[in-house]
GROMACS .gro file of C-alpha atoms in nm:
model
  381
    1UNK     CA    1   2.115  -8.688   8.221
    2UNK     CA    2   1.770  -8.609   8.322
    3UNK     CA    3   1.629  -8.348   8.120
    4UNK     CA    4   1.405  -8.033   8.405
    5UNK     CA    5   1.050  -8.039   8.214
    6UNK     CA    6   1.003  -7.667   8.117
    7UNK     CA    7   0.728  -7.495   8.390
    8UNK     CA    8   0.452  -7.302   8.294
    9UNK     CA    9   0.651  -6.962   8.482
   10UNK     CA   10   0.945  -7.044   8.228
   11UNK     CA   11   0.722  -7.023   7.910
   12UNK     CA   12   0.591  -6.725   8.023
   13UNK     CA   13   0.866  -6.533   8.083
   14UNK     CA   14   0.974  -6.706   7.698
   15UNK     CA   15   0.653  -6.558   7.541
   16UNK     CA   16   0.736  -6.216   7.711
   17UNK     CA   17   1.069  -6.196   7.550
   18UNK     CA   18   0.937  -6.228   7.239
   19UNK     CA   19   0.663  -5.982   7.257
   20UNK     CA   20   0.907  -5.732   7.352
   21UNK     CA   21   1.141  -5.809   7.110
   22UNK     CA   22   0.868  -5.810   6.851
   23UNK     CA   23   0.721  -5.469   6.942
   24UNK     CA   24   1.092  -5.357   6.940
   25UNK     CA   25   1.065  -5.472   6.565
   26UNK     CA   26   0.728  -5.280   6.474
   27UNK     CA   27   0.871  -5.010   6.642
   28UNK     CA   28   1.174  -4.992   6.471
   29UNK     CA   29   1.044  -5.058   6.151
   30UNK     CA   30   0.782  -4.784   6.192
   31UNK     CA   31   1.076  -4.516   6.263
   32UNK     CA   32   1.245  -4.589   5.981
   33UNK     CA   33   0.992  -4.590   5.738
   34UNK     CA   34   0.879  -4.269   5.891
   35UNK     CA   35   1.204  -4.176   5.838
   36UNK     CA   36   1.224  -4.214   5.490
   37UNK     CA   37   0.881  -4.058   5.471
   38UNK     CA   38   0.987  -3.762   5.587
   39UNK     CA   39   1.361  -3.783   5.364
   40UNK     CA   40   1.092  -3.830   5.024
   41UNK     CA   41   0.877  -3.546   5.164
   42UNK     CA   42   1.174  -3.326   5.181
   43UNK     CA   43   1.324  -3.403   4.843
   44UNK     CA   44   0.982  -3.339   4.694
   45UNK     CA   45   0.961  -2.997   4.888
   46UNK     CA   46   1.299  -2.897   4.733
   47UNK     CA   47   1.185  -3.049   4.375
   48UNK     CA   48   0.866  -2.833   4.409
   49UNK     CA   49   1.042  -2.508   4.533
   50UNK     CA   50   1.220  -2.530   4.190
   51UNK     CA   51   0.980  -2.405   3.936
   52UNK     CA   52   0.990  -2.527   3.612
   53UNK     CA   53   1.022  -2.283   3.293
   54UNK     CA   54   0.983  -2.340   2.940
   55UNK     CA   55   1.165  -2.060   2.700
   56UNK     CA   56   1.078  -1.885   2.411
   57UNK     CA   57   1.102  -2.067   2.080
   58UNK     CA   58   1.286  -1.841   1.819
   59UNK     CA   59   1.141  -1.806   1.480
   60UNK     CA   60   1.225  -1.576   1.194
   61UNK     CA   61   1.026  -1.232   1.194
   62UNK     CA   62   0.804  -1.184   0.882
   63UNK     CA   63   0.807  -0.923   0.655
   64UNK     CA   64   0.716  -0.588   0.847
   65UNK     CA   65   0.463  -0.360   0.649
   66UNK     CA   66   0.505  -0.025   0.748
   67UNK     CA   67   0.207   0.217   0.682
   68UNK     CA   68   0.226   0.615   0.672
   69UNK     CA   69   0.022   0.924   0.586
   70UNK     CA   70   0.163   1.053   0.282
   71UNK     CA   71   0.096   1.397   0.080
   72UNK     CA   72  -0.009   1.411  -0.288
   73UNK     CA   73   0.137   1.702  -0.512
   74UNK     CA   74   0.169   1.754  -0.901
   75UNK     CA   75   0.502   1.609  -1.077
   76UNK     CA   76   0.533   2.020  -1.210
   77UNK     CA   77   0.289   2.265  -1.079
   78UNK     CA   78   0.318   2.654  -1.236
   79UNK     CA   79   0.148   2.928  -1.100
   80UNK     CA   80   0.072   3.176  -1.388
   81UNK     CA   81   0.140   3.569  -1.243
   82UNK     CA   82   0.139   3.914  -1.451
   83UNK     CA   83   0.448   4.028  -1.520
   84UNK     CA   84   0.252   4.390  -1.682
   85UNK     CA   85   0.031   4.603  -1.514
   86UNK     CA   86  -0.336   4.624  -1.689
   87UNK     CA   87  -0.644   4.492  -1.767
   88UNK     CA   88  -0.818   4.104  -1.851
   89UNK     CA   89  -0.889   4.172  -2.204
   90UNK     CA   90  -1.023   3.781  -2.198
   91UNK     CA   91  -0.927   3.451  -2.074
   92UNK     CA   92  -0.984   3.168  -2.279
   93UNK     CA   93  -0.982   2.809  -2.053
   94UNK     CA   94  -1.118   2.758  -1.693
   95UNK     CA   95  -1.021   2.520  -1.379
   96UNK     CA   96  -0.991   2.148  -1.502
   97UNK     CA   97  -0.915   2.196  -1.918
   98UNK     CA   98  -0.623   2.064  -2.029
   99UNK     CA   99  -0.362   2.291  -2.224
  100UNK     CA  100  -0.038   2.254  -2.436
  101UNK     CA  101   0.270   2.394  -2.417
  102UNK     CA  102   0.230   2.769  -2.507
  103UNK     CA  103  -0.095   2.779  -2.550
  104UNK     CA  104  -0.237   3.095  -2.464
  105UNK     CA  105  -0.431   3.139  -2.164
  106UNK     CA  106  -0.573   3.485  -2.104
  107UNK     CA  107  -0.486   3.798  -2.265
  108UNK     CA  108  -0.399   4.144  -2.068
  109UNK     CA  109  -0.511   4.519  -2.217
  110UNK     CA  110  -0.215   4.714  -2.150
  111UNK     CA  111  -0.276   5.127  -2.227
  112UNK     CA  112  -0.029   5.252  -1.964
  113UNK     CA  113   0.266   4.987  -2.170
  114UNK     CA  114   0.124   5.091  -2.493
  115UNK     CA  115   0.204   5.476  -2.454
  116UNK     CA  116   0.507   5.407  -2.309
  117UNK     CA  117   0.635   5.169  -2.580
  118UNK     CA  118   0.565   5.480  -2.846
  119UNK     CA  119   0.698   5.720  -2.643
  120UNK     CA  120   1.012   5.521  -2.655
  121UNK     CA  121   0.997   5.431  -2.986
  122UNK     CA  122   1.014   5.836  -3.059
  123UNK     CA  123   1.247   5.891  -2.800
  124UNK     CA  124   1.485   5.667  -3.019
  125UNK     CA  125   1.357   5.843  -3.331
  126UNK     CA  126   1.498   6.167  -3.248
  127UNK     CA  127   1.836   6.053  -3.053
  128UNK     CA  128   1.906   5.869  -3.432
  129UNK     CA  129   1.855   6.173  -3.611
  130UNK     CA  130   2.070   6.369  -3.394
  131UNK     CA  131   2.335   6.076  -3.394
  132UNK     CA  132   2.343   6.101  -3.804
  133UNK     CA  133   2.411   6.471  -3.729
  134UNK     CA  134   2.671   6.474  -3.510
  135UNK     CA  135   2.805   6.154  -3.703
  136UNK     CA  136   2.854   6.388  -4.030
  137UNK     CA  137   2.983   6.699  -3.828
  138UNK     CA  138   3.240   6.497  -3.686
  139UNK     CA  139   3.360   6.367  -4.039
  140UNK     CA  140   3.342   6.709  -4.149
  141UNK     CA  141   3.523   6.858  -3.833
  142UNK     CA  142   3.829   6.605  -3.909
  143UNK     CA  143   3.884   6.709  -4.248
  144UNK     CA  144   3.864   7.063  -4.172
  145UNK     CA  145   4.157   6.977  -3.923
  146UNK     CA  146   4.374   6.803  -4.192
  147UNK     CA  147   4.386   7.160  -4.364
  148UNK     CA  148   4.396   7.335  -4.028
  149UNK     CA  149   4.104   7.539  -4.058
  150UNK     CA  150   3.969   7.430  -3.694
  151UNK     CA  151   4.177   7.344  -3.418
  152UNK     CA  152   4.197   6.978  -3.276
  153UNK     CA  153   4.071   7.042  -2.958
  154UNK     CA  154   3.723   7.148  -3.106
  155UNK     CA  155   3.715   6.831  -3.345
  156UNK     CA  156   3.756   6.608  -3.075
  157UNK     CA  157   3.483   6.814  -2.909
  158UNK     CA  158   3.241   6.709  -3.220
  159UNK     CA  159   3.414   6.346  -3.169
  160UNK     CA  160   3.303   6.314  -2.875
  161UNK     CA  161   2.969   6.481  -2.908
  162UNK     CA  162   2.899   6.155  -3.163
  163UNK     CA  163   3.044   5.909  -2.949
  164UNK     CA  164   2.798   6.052  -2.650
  165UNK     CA  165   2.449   6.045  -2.886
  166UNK     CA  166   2.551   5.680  -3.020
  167UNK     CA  167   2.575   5.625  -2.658
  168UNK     CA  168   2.202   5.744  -2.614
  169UNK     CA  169   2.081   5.558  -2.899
  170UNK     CA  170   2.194   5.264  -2.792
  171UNK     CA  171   2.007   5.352  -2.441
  172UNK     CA  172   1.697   5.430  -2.580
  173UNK     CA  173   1.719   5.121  -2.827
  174UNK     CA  174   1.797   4.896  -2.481
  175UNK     CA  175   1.484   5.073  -2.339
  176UNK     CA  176   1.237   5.010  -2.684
  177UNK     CA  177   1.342   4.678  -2.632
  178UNK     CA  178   1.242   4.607  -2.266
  179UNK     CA  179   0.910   4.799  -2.375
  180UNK     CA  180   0.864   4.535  -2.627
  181UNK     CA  181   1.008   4.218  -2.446
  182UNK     CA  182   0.718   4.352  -2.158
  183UNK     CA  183   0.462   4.365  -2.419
  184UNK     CA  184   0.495   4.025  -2.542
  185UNK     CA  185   0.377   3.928  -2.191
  186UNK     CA  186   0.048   4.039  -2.208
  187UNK     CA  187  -0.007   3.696  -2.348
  188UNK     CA  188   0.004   3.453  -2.045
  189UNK     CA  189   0.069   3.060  -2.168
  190UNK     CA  190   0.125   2.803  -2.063
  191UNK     CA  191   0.484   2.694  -1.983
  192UNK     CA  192   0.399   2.271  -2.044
  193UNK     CA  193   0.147   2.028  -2.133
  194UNK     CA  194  -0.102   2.003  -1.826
  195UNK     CA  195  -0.435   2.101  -1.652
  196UNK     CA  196  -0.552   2.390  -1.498
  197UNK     CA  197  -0.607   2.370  -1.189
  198UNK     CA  198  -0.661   2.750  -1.034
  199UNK     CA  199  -0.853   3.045  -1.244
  200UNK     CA  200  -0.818   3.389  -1.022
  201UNK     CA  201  -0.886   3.637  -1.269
  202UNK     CA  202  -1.223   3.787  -1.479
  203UNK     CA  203  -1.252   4.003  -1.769
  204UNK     CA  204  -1.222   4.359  -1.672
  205UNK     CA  205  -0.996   4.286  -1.346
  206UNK     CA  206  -0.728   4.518  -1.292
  207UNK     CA  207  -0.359   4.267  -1.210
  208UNK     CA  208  -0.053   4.407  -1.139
  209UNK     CA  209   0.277   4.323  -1.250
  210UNK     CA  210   0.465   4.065  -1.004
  211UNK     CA  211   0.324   3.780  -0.780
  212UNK     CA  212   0.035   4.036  -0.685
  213UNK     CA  213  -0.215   3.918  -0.925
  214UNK     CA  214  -0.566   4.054  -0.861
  215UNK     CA  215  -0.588   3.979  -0.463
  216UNK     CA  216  -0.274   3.832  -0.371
  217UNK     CA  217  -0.285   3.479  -0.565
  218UNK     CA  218  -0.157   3.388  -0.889
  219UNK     CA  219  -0.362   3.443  -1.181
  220UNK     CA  220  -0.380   3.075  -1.329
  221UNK     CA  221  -0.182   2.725  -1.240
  222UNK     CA  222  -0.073   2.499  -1.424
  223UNK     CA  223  -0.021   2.134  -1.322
  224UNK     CA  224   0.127   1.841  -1.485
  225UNK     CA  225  -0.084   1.564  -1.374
  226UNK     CA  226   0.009   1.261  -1.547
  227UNK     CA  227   0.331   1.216  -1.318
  228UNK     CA  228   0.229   1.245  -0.894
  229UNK     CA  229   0.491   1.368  -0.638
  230UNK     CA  230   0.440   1.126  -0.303
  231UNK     CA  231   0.603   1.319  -0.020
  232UNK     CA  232   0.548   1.101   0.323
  233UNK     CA  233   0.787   1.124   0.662
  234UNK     CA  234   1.000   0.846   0.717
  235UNK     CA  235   1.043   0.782   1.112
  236UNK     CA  236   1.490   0.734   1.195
  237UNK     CA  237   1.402   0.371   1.287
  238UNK     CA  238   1.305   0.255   0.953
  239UNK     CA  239   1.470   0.509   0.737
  240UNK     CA  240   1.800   0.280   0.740
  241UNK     CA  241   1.517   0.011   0.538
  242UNK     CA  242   1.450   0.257   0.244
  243UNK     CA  243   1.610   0.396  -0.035
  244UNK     CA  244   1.591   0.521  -0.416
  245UNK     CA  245   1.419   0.233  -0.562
  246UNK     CA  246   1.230   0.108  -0.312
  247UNK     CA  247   0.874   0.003  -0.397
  248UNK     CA  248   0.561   0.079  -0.206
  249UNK     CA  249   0.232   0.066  -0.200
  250UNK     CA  250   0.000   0.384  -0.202
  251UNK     CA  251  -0.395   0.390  -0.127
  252UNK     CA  252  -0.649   0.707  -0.098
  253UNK     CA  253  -0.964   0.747   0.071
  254UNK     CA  254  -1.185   0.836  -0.230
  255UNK     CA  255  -1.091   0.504  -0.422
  256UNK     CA  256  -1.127   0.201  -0.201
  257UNK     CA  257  -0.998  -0.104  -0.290
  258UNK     CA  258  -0.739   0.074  -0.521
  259UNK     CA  259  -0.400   0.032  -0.519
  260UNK     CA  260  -0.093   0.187  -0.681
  261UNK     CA  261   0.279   0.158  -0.724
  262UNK     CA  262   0.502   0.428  -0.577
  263UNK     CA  263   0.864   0.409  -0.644
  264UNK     CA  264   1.111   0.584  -0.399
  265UNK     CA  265   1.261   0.850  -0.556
  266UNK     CA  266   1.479   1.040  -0.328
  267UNK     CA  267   1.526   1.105   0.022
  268UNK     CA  268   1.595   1.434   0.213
  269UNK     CA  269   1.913   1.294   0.367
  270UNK     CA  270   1.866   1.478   0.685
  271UNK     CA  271   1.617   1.408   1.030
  272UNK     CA  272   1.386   1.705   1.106
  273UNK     CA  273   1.441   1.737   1.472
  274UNK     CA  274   1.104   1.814   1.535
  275UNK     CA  275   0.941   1.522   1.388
  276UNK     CA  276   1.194   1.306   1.426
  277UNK     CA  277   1.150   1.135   1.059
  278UNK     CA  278   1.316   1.165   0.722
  279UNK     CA  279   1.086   1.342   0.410
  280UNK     CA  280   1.070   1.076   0.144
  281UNK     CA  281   1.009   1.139  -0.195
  282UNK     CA  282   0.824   0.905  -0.398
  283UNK     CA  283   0.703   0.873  -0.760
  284UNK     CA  284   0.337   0.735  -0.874
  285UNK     CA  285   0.209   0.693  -1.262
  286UNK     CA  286  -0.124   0.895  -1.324
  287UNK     CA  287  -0.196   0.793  -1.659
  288UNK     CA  288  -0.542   0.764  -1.605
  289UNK     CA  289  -0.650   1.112  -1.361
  290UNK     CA  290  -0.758   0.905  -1.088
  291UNK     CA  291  -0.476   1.073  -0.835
  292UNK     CA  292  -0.539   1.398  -0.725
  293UNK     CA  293  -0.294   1.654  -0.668
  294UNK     CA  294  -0.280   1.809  -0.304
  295UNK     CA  295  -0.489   1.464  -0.169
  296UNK     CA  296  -0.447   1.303   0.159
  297UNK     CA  297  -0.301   0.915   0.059
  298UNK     CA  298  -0.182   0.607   0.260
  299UNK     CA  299   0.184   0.425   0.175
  300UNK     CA  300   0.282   0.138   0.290
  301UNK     CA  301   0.647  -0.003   0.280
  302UNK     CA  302   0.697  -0.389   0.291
  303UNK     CA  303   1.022  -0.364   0.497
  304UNK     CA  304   1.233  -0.678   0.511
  305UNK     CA  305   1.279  -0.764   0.872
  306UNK     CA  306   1.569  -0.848   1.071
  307UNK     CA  307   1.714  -1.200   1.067
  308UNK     CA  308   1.817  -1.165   1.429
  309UNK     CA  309   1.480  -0.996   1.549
  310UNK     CA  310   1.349  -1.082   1.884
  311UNK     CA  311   0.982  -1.228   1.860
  312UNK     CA  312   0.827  -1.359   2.195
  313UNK     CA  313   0.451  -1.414   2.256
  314UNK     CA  314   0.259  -1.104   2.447
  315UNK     CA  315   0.276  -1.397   2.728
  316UNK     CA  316   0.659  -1.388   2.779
  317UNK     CA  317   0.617  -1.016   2.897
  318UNK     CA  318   0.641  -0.907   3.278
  319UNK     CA  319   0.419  -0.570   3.249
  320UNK     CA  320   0.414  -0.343   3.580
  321UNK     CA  321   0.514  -0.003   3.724
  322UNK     CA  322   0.892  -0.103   3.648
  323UNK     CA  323   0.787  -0.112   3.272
  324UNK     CA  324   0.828  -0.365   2.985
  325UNK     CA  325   1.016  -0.686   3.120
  326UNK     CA  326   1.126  -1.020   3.087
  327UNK     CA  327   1.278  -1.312   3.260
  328UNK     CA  328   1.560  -1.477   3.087
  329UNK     CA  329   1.787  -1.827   3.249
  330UNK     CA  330   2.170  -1.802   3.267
  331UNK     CA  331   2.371  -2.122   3.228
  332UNK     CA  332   2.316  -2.174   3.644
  333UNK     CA  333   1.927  -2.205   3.573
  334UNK     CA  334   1.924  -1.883   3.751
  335UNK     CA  335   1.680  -1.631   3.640
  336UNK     CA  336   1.747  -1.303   3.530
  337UNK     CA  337   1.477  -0.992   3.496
  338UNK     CA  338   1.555  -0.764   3.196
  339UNK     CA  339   1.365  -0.425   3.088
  340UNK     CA  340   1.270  -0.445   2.711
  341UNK     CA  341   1.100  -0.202   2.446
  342UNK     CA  342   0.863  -0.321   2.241
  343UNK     CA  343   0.958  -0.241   1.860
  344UNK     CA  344   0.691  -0.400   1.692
  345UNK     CA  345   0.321  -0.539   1.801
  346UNK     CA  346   0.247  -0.807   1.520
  347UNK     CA  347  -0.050  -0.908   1.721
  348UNK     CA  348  -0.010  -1.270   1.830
  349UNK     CA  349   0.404  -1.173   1.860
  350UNK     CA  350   0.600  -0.861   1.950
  351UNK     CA  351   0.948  -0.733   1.849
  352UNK     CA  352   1.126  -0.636   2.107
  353UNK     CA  353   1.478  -0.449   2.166
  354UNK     CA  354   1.710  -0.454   2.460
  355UNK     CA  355   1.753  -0.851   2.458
  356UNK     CA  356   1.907  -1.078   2.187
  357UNK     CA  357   1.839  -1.426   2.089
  358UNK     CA  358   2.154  -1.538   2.271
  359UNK     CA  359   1.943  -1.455   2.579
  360UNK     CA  360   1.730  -1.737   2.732
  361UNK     CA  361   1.341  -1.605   2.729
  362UNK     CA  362   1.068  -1.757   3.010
  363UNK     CA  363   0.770  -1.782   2.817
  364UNK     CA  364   0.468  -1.698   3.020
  365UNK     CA  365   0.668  -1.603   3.347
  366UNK     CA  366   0.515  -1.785   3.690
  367UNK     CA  367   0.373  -1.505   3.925
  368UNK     CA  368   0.580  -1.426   4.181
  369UNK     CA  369   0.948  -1.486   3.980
  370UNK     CA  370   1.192  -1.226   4.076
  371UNK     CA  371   1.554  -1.215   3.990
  372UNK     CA  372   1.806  -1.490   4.108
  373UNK     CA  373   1.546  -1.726   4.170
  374UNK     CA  374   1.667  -2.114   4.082
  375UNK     CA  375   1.426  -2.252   3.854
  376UNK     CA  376   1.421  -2.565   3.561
  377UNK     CA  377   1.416  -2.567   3.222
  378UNK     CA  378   1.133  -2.795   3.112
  379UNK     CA  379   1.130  -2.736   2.739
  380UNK     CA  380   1.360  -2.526   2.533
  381UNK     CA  381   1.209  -2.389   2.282
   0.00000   0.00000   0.00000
């Protein structure tokens, strides 16, 4: 059989067929790679709408050194007042000498005390002399009875006329006594080894008996300086941290570079609900003088922290008109917005409460986060 010899019409129309189908090819291809364009371009869009986190890295809190005004006051301070009525006959040390136990300090004139004291002492005189009188009429009254020469009602009368001058003997003696005990207080001394620190009397001044002294103030007083009272107010948060036998730290103005060791002695045991803090007692050596009674100081207590504190860099805070915040993760990756207070500010960390370490911390929040957005955990820690 006789093969038709292709025409130039047929080839052409062959050549057109494949152009088309060959565009059709392009064309496809091009949709579906603009197709999976656009699929990449979409998972990327929902990769970047996820933000990704990193959280707070927990570390143990150091030790937290707590720093508070504190007062200064003698380990025994005496004032010194008159307990007569009279004059300064002298006074024999001035502010800042040291004494001994009853060493005399000043001595008082007393004239008023004097003439009472002899007009007691006379008083008793004569009640003793009439008591040995009636004594001996008495004895002679009861024999005179046993031979019924007087009746018994008027030697009980002499009995009892004895019984009622012993009585006032023993009144007036009572009285001598105080007059004395009184006089033996014109000697003021001191009550214990110490220095003193207030003179408020001269010779000649008039004192008065009581806590008047000359103008209102004690005469002398006495302090025992070579043991300080520490008295400083503990705030509730930390008083939980403190107790008899704690050490601290105590510093004053006057001497810096000085330090000195404060033990805790005792503590009030009660909040004073204006201050809100606990008084602490503490107790400082002042062997050598170089504490001051009455002196402004600064203690510091090296608390132990908590093992469980929550320390986050200033970063990981969210600070605005809804206060102290952060953003923690939940198991979804979902986010969470908390309010915090900050407990401590140790500078390049802060201590906070209201969160927990079981809580997942953003550190350094992304603007914009609010709560239940989705976001991913980068880093941990």
């Amino acid at each position: 059989m006789q093969t038709k010899p292709h025409t130039p019409r047929n080839r052409s129309a062959i050549v057109a067929v494949v152009c088309v189908l060959g565009a059709g090819a392009i064309v496809t291809g091009g949709l579906m790679t603009r197709h999976s364009q656009a699929v990449a371009l979409q998972s990327a869009a929902a990769d970047n709408a996820v933000r990704s986190v990193n959280l707070v890295a927990w570390k143990d809190a150091p030790n937290a050194p707590l720093e508070l005004p504190a007062r200064i006051e003698a380990w025994s301070r005496a004032p010194i007042y008159a307990r007569v009525g009279g004059y300064v006959g002298r006074w024999n040390v001035d502010i800042g000498a040291p004494v001994k136990s009853g060493q005399v300090l000043a001595v008082i004139e007393t004239p008023d005390l004097d003439q009472d004291l002899r007009q007691a002492q006379a008083q008793l005189a004569v009640a003793r002399t009439a008591l040995g009188l009636a004594e001996s009429t008495a004895q002679r009254w009861q024999s005179l009875v046993a031979q019924n020469a007087v009746s018994k009602q008027e030697a009980d009368e002499k009995q009892n006329d004895f019984v009622a001058k012993q009585a006032n003997v023993q009144a007036l003696t009572a009285n001598v006594e105080r007059q004395q005990a009184l006089k033996r207080y014109t000697r003021l001394v001191a009550p214990f080894d110490g220095v003193v620190t207030a003179r408020n009397i001269d010779v000649g001044a008039l004192v008065n008996s009581g806590a008047s002294g000359t103008s209102g103030s004690e005469l002398f007083v006495v302090s025992d300086l070579r043991k300080l009272r520490v008295y400083v107010q503990v705030p509730q948060r930390q008083v939980a941290l403190i107790h008899p036998g704690s050490s601290a730290v105590l510093n004053v103005p006057e001497r810096p570079g000085r330090a000195y060791k404060a033990t805790v002695q005792s503590l009030a045991q009660a909040i004073n609900a204006g201050t809100g803090a606990m008084l602490v007692q503490l107790a400082v050596d002042n062997a050598g003088g170089e504490l001051l009674p009455g002196a402004y100081a600064n203690v510091r207590f090296d608390l132990p922290a908590a093992r469980d504190a929550v320390l986050v860099p200033p970063g990981a805070l969210i600070l605005g008109k809804n206060g102290t915040r952060v953003a923690t993760v939940d198991a979804a990756n979902r986010v969470h917005i908390k309010s915090v207070t900050i407990a401590r500010d140790l500078g390049n960390a802060i201590q906070l409460e209201g969160v927990t370490r079981a809580d997942r911390i953003i550190d350094s929040p992304p603007d914009g986060i609010g709560d239940g957005d989705q976001v991913r955990v980068a880093k941990a820690g």
